[in-house]
mmCIF file of C-alpha atoms in Angstrom:
data_model
loop_
_atom_site.group_PDB
_atom_site.id
_atom_site.type_symbol
_atom_site.label_atom_id
_atom_site.label_comp_id
_atom_site.label_asym_id
_atom_site.label_seq_id
_atom_site.Cartn_x
_atom_site.Cartn_y
_atom_site.Cartn_z
ATOM 1 C CA MET A 756 -50.501 -84.547 81.078
ATOM 2 C CA ARG A 757 -48.791 -87.813 81.061
ATOM 3 C CA PRO A 758 -47.635 -89.363 77.967
ATOM 4 C CA PRO A 759 -49.570 -92.423 76.792
ATOM 5 C CA ALA A 760 -48.106 -95.721 76.976
ATOM 6 C CA LEU A 761 -45.747 -96.717 74.224
ATOM 7 C CA PRO A 762 -46.223 -100.146 72.247
ATOM 8 C CA PHE A 763 -42.460 -100.394 71.815
ATOM 9 C CA ALA A 764 -39.410 -100.314 74.129
ATOM 10 C CA VAL A 765 -37.523 -96.914 74.777
ATOM 11 C CA HIS A 766 -34.436 -96.188 76.627
ATOM 12 C CA VAL A 767 -34.978 -94.005 79.568
ATOM 13 C CA SER A 768 -32.804 -91.253 77.903
ATOM 14 C CA ARG A 769 -35.462 -90.733 75.387
ATOM 15 C CA ARG A 770 -38.631 -92.016 77.023
ATOM 16 C CA ALA A 771 -40.169 -88.472 77.404
ATOM 17 C CA GLU A 772 -39.180 -87.462 73.694
ATOM 18 C CA PHE A 773 -41.056 -90.610 72.438
ATOM 19 C CA GLY A 774 -43.901 -90.330 74.682
ATOM 20 C CA HIS A 775 -44.745 -87.026 72.960
ATOM 21 C CA ARG A 776 -43.770 -88.280 69.425
ATOM 22 C CA TRP A 777 -46.104 -91.392 69.910
ATOM 23 C CA ALA A 778 -48.892 -89.090 71.057
ATOM 24 C CA ARG A 779 -48.560 -87.225 67.739
ATOM 25 C CA ALA A 780 -48.222 -90.181 65.385
ATOM 26 C CA ARG A 781 -50.990 -92.328 67.036
ATOM 27 C CA SER A 782 -53.714 -90.046 66.004
ATOM 28 C CA ALA A 783 -52.192 -89.927 62.343
ATOM 29 C CA LEU A 784 -51.989 -93.758 62.304
ATOM 30 C CA LEU A 785 -55.425 -93.748 63.404
ATOM 31 C CA ILE A 786 -56.598 -91.765 60.521
ATOM 32 C CA ALA A 787 -54.419 -93.663 57.895
ATOM 33 C CA PHE A 788 -55.242 -97.042 58.894
ATOM 34 C CA VAL A 789 -58.574 -96.877 60.406
ATOM 35 C CA VAL A 790 -60.336 -93.950 59.682
ATOM 36 C CA ALA A 791 -59.720 -93.699 56.147
ATOM 37 C CA PRO A 792 -60.306 -97.404 55.236
ATOM 38 C CA LEU A 793 -63.657 -97.497 57.237
ATOM 39 C CA ALA A 794 -64.743 -94.025 55.251
ATOM 40 C CA VAL A 795 -64.164 -96.143 51.993
ATOM 41 C CA LEU A 796 -66.034 -99.196 53.184
ATOM 42 C CA GLY A 797 -68.949 -96.936 54.269
ATOM 43 C CA ALA A 798 -69.114 -95.105 50.781
ATOM 44 C CA THR A 799 -68.755 -98.539 49.122
ATOM 45 C CA ALA A 800 -71.605 -99.844 51.057
ATOM 46 C CA ALA A 801 -73.984 -96.898 50.128
ATOM 47 C CA ALA A 802 -73.212 -97.369 46.633
ATOM 48 C CA VAL A 803 -73.607 -101.145 46.586
ATOM 49 C CA ALA A 804 -77.335 -100.441 48.225
ATOM 50 C CA ALA A 805 -77.980 -97.923 45.613
ATOM 51 C CA ALA A 806 -77.066 -100.252 42.647
ATOM 52 C CA SER A 807 -78.679 -102.979 44.037
ATOM 53 C CA GLY A 808 -82.096 -102.258 41.836
ATOM 54 C CA GLU A 809 -79.819 -101.912 38.821
ATOM 55 C CA GLY A 810 -80.221 -105.691 37.587
ATOM 56 C CA PRO A 811 -77.257 -107.684 36.693
ATOM 57 C CA ALA A 812 -75.091 -104.565 36.134
ATOM 58 C CA GLY A 813 -75.687 -103.633 39.654
ATOM 59 C CA THR A 814 -74.817 -107.136 40.878
ATOM 60 C CA GLY A 815 -71.682 -107.325 38.687
ATOM 61 C CA SER A 816 -70.247 -104.015 39.856
ATOM 62 C CA SER A 817 -71.063 -104.561 43.133
ATOM 63 C CA VAL A 818 -69.295 -107.900 43.230
ATOM 64 C CA VAL A 819 -66.013 -106.278 41.698
ATOM 65 C CA ALA A 820 -66.098 -103.316 43.858
ATOM 66 C CA LEU A 821 -66.526 -105.673 47.161
ATOM 67 C CA ALA A 822 -63.678 -108.209 45.915
ATOM 68 C CA LEU A 823 -61.295 -105.150 45.455
ATOM 69 C CA VAL A 824 -62.284 -102.862 48.568
ATOM 70 C CA LEU A 825 -62.800 -105.524 51.082
ATOM 71 C CA PRO A 826 -59.115 -107.116 51.185
ATOM 72 C CA SER A 827 -57.353 -103.812 50.595
ATOM 73 C CA ALA A 828 -59.324 -101.891 53.317
ATOM 74 C CA GLY A 829 -59.134 -105.143 55.633
ATOM 75 C CA TYR A 830 -55.521 -105.251 55.081
ATOM 76 C CA LEU A 831 -54.891 -101.596 56.088
ATOM 77 C CA LEU A 832 -57.255 -102.212 59.317
ATOM 78 C CA TRP A 833 -55.126 -105.292 60.056
ATOM 79 C CA PHE A 834 -51.643 -103.770 59.629
ATOM 80 C CA ARG A 835 -52.511 -101.199 62.473
ATOM 81 C CA ALA A 836 -54.562 -103.339 64.698
ATOM 82 C CA SER A 837 -51.829 -106.165 64.741
ATOM 83 C CA GLY A 838 -49.097 -103.894 65.353
ATOM 84 C CA ARG A 839 -47.582 -104.846 62.040
ATOM 85 C CA PHE A 840 -46.405 -101.419 61.408
ATOM 86 C CA LEU A 841 -44.174 -101.728 64.285
ATOM 87 C CA VAL A 842 -42.317 -104.324 62.611
ATOM 88 C CA ARG A 843 -42.418 -103.043 59.034
ATOM 89 C CA THR A 844 -41.376 -99.289 59.797
ATOM 90 C CA ARG A 845 -41.112 -98.295 56.135
ATOM 91 C CA TYR A 846 -43.534 -97.511 53.281
ATOM 92 C CA TRP A 847 -46.429 -96.726 55.198
ATOM 93 C CA ALA A 848 -47.738 -94.014 52.803
ATOM 94 C CA VAL A 849 -46.921 -96.357 49.999
ATOM 95 C CA ARG A 850 -49.179 -99.082 51.532
ATOM 96 C CA VAL A 851 -52.075 -96.651 52.079
ATOM 97 C CA VAL A 852 -51.858 -95.017 48.611
ATOM 98 C CA SER A 853 -51.561 -98.607 46.864
ATOM 99 C CA CYS A 854 -54.618 -100.007 48.572
ATOM 100 C CA GLY A 855 -56.306 -96.695 47.737
ATOM 101 C CA LEU A 856 -55.691 -97.126 44.017
ATOM 102 C CA VAL A 857 -57.139 -100.680 44.366
ATOM 103 C CA GLN A 858 -60.105 -99.161 46.207
ATOM 104 C CA LEU A 859 -60.785 -96.507 43.516
ATOM 105 C CA LEU A 860 -60.402 -99.004 40.939
ATOM 106 C CA GLY A 861 -63.240 -101.313 42.490
ATOM 107 C CA THR A 862 -65.549 -98.261 43.286
ATOM 108 C CA LEU A 863 -65.337 -96.067 40.135
ATOM 109 C CA PRO A 864 -67.642 -98.846 37.995
ATOM 110 C CA LEU A 865 -69.933 -99.147 41.035
ATOM 111 C CA ALA A 866 -70.576 -95.574 41.027
ATOM 112 C CA VAL A 867 -71.353 -95.178 37.490
ATOM 113 C CA VAL A 868 -73.934 -97.863 37.751
ATOM 114 C CA ALA A 869 -75.337 -96.625 40.999
ATOM 115 C CA GLY A 870 -75.714 -93.052 39.592
ATOM 116 C CA GLY A 871 -77.461 -90.111 41.867
ATOM 117 C CA VAL A 872 -75.856 -89.128 45.041
ATOM 118 C CA ALA A 873 -74.226 -92.172 45.578
ATOM 119 C CA GLY A 874 -72.404 -92.483 42.678
ATOM 120 C CA VAL A 875 -71.024 -89.150 42.957
ATOM 121 C CA LEU A 876 -70.083 -89.464 46.681
ATOM 122 C CA CYS A 877 -68.591 -92.677 46.683
ATOM 123 C CA PRO A 878 -65.752 -92.163 44.549
ATOM 124 C CA ALA A 879 -65.252 -88.502 45.798
ATOM 125 C CA VAL A 880 -65.077 -89.869 49.482
ATOM 126 C CA THR A 881 -62.851 -92.753 48.336
ATOM 127 C CA ALA A 882 -60.467 -90.176 46.806
ATOM 128 C CA PHE A 883 -60.514 -88.107 49.769
ATOM 129 C CA ALA A 884 -60.053 -90.773 52.215
ATOM 130 C CA VAL A 885 -57.105 -92.095 50.181
ATOM 131 C CA LEU A 886 -55.524 -88.677 50.184
ATOM 132 C CA ALA A 887 -55.814 -87.964 53.623
ATOM 133 C CA GLY A 888 -54.750 -91.050 54.830
ATOM 134 C CA THR A 889 -51.608 -91.116 52.680
ATOM 135 C CA VAL A 890 -50.764 -87.710 54.137
ATOM 136 C CA ALA A 891 -51.524 -88.897 57.507
ATOM 137 C CA ALA A 892 -49.198 -92.148 57.096
ATOM 138 C CA ALA A 893 -46.327 -90.016 55.731
ATOM 139 C CA ARG A 894 -46.720 -87.555 58.917
ATOM 140 C CA ALA A 895 -46.774 -90.227 61.275
ATOM 141 C CA HIS A 896 -43.790 -92.052 59.843
ATOM 142 C CA ARG A 897 -42.077 -88.765 59.888
ATOM 143 C CA THR A 898 -43.037 -87.690 63.376
ATOM 144 C CA LEU A 899 -42.216 -91.302 64.934
ATOM 145 C CA LEU A 900 -39.102 -92.118 63.079
ATOM 146 C CA ALA A 901 -37.431 -88.938 62.137
ATOM 147 C CA ALA A 902 -33.492 -89.528 62.719
ATOM 148 C CA ALA A 903 -32.489 -86.249 63.915
ATOM 149 C CA GLY A 904 -30.218 -86.631 66.979
ATOM 150 C CA GLY A 905 -30.203 -90.428 66.509
ATOM 151 C CA ALA A 906 -33.484 -90.631 68.410
ATOM 152 C CA PRO A 907 -34.807 -93.967 66.813
ATOM 153 C CA ALA A 908 -31.776 -95.668 68.088
ATOM 154 C CA ALA A 909 -33.047 -95.261 71.441
ATOM 155 C CA THR A 910 -36.069 -97.764 70.640
ATOM 156 C CA ASN A 911 -36.399 -101.272 69.698
ATOM 157 C CA LEU A 912 -38.103 -100.386 66.347
ATOM 158 C CA PRO A 913 -36.193 -101.877 63.399
ATOM 159 C CA LEU A 914 -34.244 -99.323 61.177
ATOM 160 C CA GLU A 915 -34.020 -100.371 57.751
ATOM 161 C CA ARG A 916 -31.991 -98.436 54.861
ATOM 162 C CA ASP A 917 -31.372 -99.739 51.390
ATOM 163 C CA LEU A 918 -28.155 -101.046 50.207
ATOM 164 C CA ARG A 919 -26.073 -99.074 47.565
ATOM 165 C CA ILE A 920 -26.287 -101.847 44.886
ATOM 166 C CA HIS A 921 -25.604 -101.004 41.307
ATOM 167 C CA PRO A 922 -27.014 -104.036 39.354
ATOM 168 C CA PRO A 923 -30.840 -102.916 38.674
ATOM 169 C CA ARG A 924 -31.935 -106.295 38.982
ATOM 170 C CA LEU A 925 -30.939 -106.590 42.676
ATOM 171 C CA TYR A 926 -32.277 -105.015 45.864
ATOM 172 C CA GLY A 927 -30.669 -104.934 49.118
ATOM 173 C CA THR A 928 -31.766 -103.586 52.644
ATOM 174 C CA ALA A 929 -29.717 -103.391 55.908
ATOM 175 C CA THR A 930 -31.666 -103.330 59.229
ATOM 176 C CA ILE A 931 -30.584 -102.557 62.749
ATOM 177 C CA GLY A 932 -32.785 -104.781 64.922
ATOM 178 C CA ALA A 933 -33.413 -105.054 68.475
ATOM 179 C CA ASP A 934 -30.392 -107.017 69.149
ATOM 180 C CA ARG A 935 -28.655 -107.483 65.991
ATOM 181 C CA LEU A 936 -27.730 -105.952 62.813
ATOM 182 C CA GLY A 937 -29.011 -107.809 59.495
ATOM 183 C CA TRP A 938 -28.781 -107.554 55.678
ATOM 184 C CA SER A 939 -30.085 -109.049 52.664
ATOM 185 C CA LEU A 940 -29.688 -108.962 49.175
ATOM 186 C CA LYS A 941 -32.475 -110.230 46.667
ATOM 187 C CA PRO A 942 -34.128 -109.731 43.383
ATOM 188 C CA ARG A 943 -35.673 -106.478 42.881
ATOM 189 C CA GLY A 944 -39.533 -106.643 43.303
ATOM 190 C CA ARG A 945 -39.359 -109.168 46.229
ATOM 191 C CA TYR A 946 -39.082 -106.763 49.262
ATOM 192 C CA GLY A 947 -41.029 -108.178 52.203
ATOM 193 C CA PHE A 948 -40.760 -111.812 50.481
ATOM 194 C CA PRO A 949 -38.645 -114.442 51.916
ATOM 195 C CA GLY A 950 -35.673 -115.893 49.980
ATOM 196 C CA ALA A 951 -32.607 -113.864 49.474
ATOM 197 C CA LEU A 952 -29.512 -114.328 47.614
ATOM 198 C CA VAL A 953 -27.293 -113.413 50.343
ATOM 199 C CA ALA A 954 -28.203 -112.683 53.680
ATOM 200 C CA GLY A 955 -26.088 -111.939 56.957
ATOM 201 C CA THR A 956 -26.581 -111.388 60.752
ATOM 202 C CA VAL A 957 -24.377 -110.265 63.350
ATOM 203 C CA PRO A 958 -25.626 -110.007 67.034
ATOM 204 C CA PHE A 959 -24.846 -107.026 68.806
ATOM 205 C CA GLY A 960 -22.712 -108.888 71.392
ATOM 206 C CA GLU A 961 -20.330 -109.903 68.438
ATOM 207 C CA ILE A 962 -19.692 -106.323 67.372
ATOM 208 C CA THR A 963 -16.635 -104.681 68.429
ATOM 209 C CA GLY A 964 -16.477 -101.458 66.569
ATOM 210 C CA VAL A 965 -18.396 -99.526 63.661
ATOM 211 C CA ARG A 966 -16.905 -97.062 61.083
ATOM 212 C CA VAL A 967 -17.306 -95.463 57.771
ATOM 213 C CA GLU A 968 -14.561 -96.144 55.071
ATOM 214 C CA GLN A 969 -14.448 -94.609 51.677
ATOM 215 C CA VAL A 970 -14.034 -97.772 48.733
ATOM 216 C CA ASN A 971 -12.892 -97.295 45.173
ATOM 217 C CA GLU A 972 -13.847 -99.500 42.009
ATOM 218 C CA HIS A 973 -10.273 -100.790 41.851
ATOM 219 C CA ASP A 974 -10.161 -102.477 45.594
ATOM 220 C CA ALA A 975 -13.779 -102.631 46.506
ATOM 221 C CA PRO A 976 -14.939 -105.643 48.764
ATOM 222 C CA LEU A 977 -17.670 -107.983 47.821
ATOM 223 C CA VAL A 978 -20.947 -107.666 49.299
ATOM 224 C CA ALA A 979 -22.148 -111.054 47.538
ATOM 225 C CA PRO A 980 -20.485 -113.295 45.388
ATOM 226 C CA GLY A 981 -19.611 -111.370 42.068
ATOM 227 C CA VAL A 982 -21.069 -108.355 43.453
ATOM 228 C CA PRO A 983 -18.632 -105.434 44.780
ATOM 229 C CA ALA A 984 -19.558 -102.592 46.890
ATOM 230 C CA PRO A 985 -20.098 -99.675 44.879
ATOM 231 C CA PRO A 986 -17.649 -96.837 45.149
ATOM 232 C CA GLY A 987 -18.295 -94.514 47.961
ATOM 233 C CA PRO A 988 -18.838 -94.585 51.649
ATOM 234 C CA VAL A 989 -19.604 -98.037 53.335
ATOM 235 C CA VAL A 990 -20.308 -99.011 56.903
ATOM 236 C CA VAL A 991 -17.575 -101.666 58.253
ATOM 237 C CA VAL A 992 -18.820 -103.331 61.171
ATOM 238 C CA SER A 993 -15.860 -105.056 63.125
ATOM 239 C CA THR A 994 -16.619 -108.263 64.762
ATOM 240 C CA ARG A 995 -14.895 -111.055 66.689
ATOM 241 C CA ARG A 996 -14.798 -113.188 63.216
ATOM 242 C CA GLY A 997 -13.570 -110.324 61.086
ATOM 243 C CA ASP A 998 -15.063 -107.248 59.314
ATOM 244 C CA ALA A 999 -18.448 -107.176 57.803
ATOM 245 C CA VAL A 1000 -19.073 -104.475 54.823
ATOM 246 C CA VAL A 1001 -22.483 -102.932 54.585
ATOM 247 C CA ALA A 1002 -22.788 -100.693 51.512
ATOM 248 C CA VAL A 1003 -25.685 -98.888 52.892
ATOM 249 C CA LYS A 1004 -27.086 -95.406 51.503
ATOM 250 C CA GLU A 1005 -26.622 -92.658 54.061
ATOM 251 C CA ALA A 1006 -23.724 -94.538 55.551
ATOM 252 C CA ALA A 1007 -22.702 -92.003 58.017
ATOM 253 C CA GLU A 1008 -26.211 -91.692 59.679
ATOM 254 C CA PHE A 1009 -26.571 -95.613 59.422
ATOM 255 C CA ALA A 1010 -23.314 -96.129 61.318
ATOM 256 C CA ALA A 1011 -24.402 -93.682 63.879
ATOM 257 C CA LEU A 1012 -27.637 -95.007 64.438
ATOM 258 C CA LEU A 1013 -25.969 -98.526 64.973
ATOM 259 C CA ASP A 1014 -23.395 -97.174 67.323
ATOM 260 C CA LEU A 1015 -25.927 -95.381 69.360
ATOM 261 C CA ARG A 1016 -27.921 -98.458 69.704
ATOM 262 C CA LEU A 1017 -25.209 -100.772 70.503
ATOM 263 C CA ARG A 1018 -24.201 -98.336 73.394
ATOM 264 C CA LEU A 1019 -27.755 -98.022 74.596
ATOM 265 C CA THR A 1020 -28.459 -101.659 74.309
ATOM 266 C CA ALA A 1021 -25.752 -102.358 76.771
ATOM 267 C CA GLU A 1022 -27.205 -100.012 79.458
ATOM 268 C CA PRO A 1023 -30.084 -100.649 81.936
ATOM 269 C CA GLY A 1024 -33.206 -98.597 81.681
ATOM 270 C CA TRP A 1025 -35.406 -99.905 79.007
ATOM 271 C CA ALA A 1026 -39.018 -100.180 79.201
#
């Protein structure tokens, strides 16, 4: 059977592999970001109907439930339908479980007011959907983006890793994009939001080499003003303008992924 069409570019050397990966991950993504939120919406609608005859308590609990369930379920549906999951390639399971907890928070008071079969089934269905969606999202991510053999480097999917930054108030990431390497350092808690204290970008065309070096606390290079790289392995990216130090976690794996993507990007055979 012919593998399904891919929603992202893959080098010819890995096209067959990612055809099979996507075939497996697609079903799990459907469960996590479509089936699970739709199940929660259906259970919530049934509970709202059951609570409609309970007077002000039913109306109030229905409004609260809908205010919490509709946006969170809608976000998950949008995340999959818009293809945003191909841009934000981390924390798929975290998104599902976070939205699921919001949905549970909204449906529990409604279930108490609704009572009866609807009052029992609504939170039960919601909890099961959240659990199934979380497991499916984790499985989809592991299936599609497992780094064994450097496979993700043969795609144009962004590969993001955390930086090793010691000040607990700071949070940093490094991302191997489709045609450039980027990194940023920002206050903790602002993942996904604009506004970095320090940010850098190097187009692939300017990179002349990638290597891993060990640094110690006495001569550690700065990764930001006043923020030295923590002791340990770092990725050193040589460019025409000098070296850039990226103190990324799992430095050896990150360097291998970057080096492979650099080599494959320079070759034909992308589709």
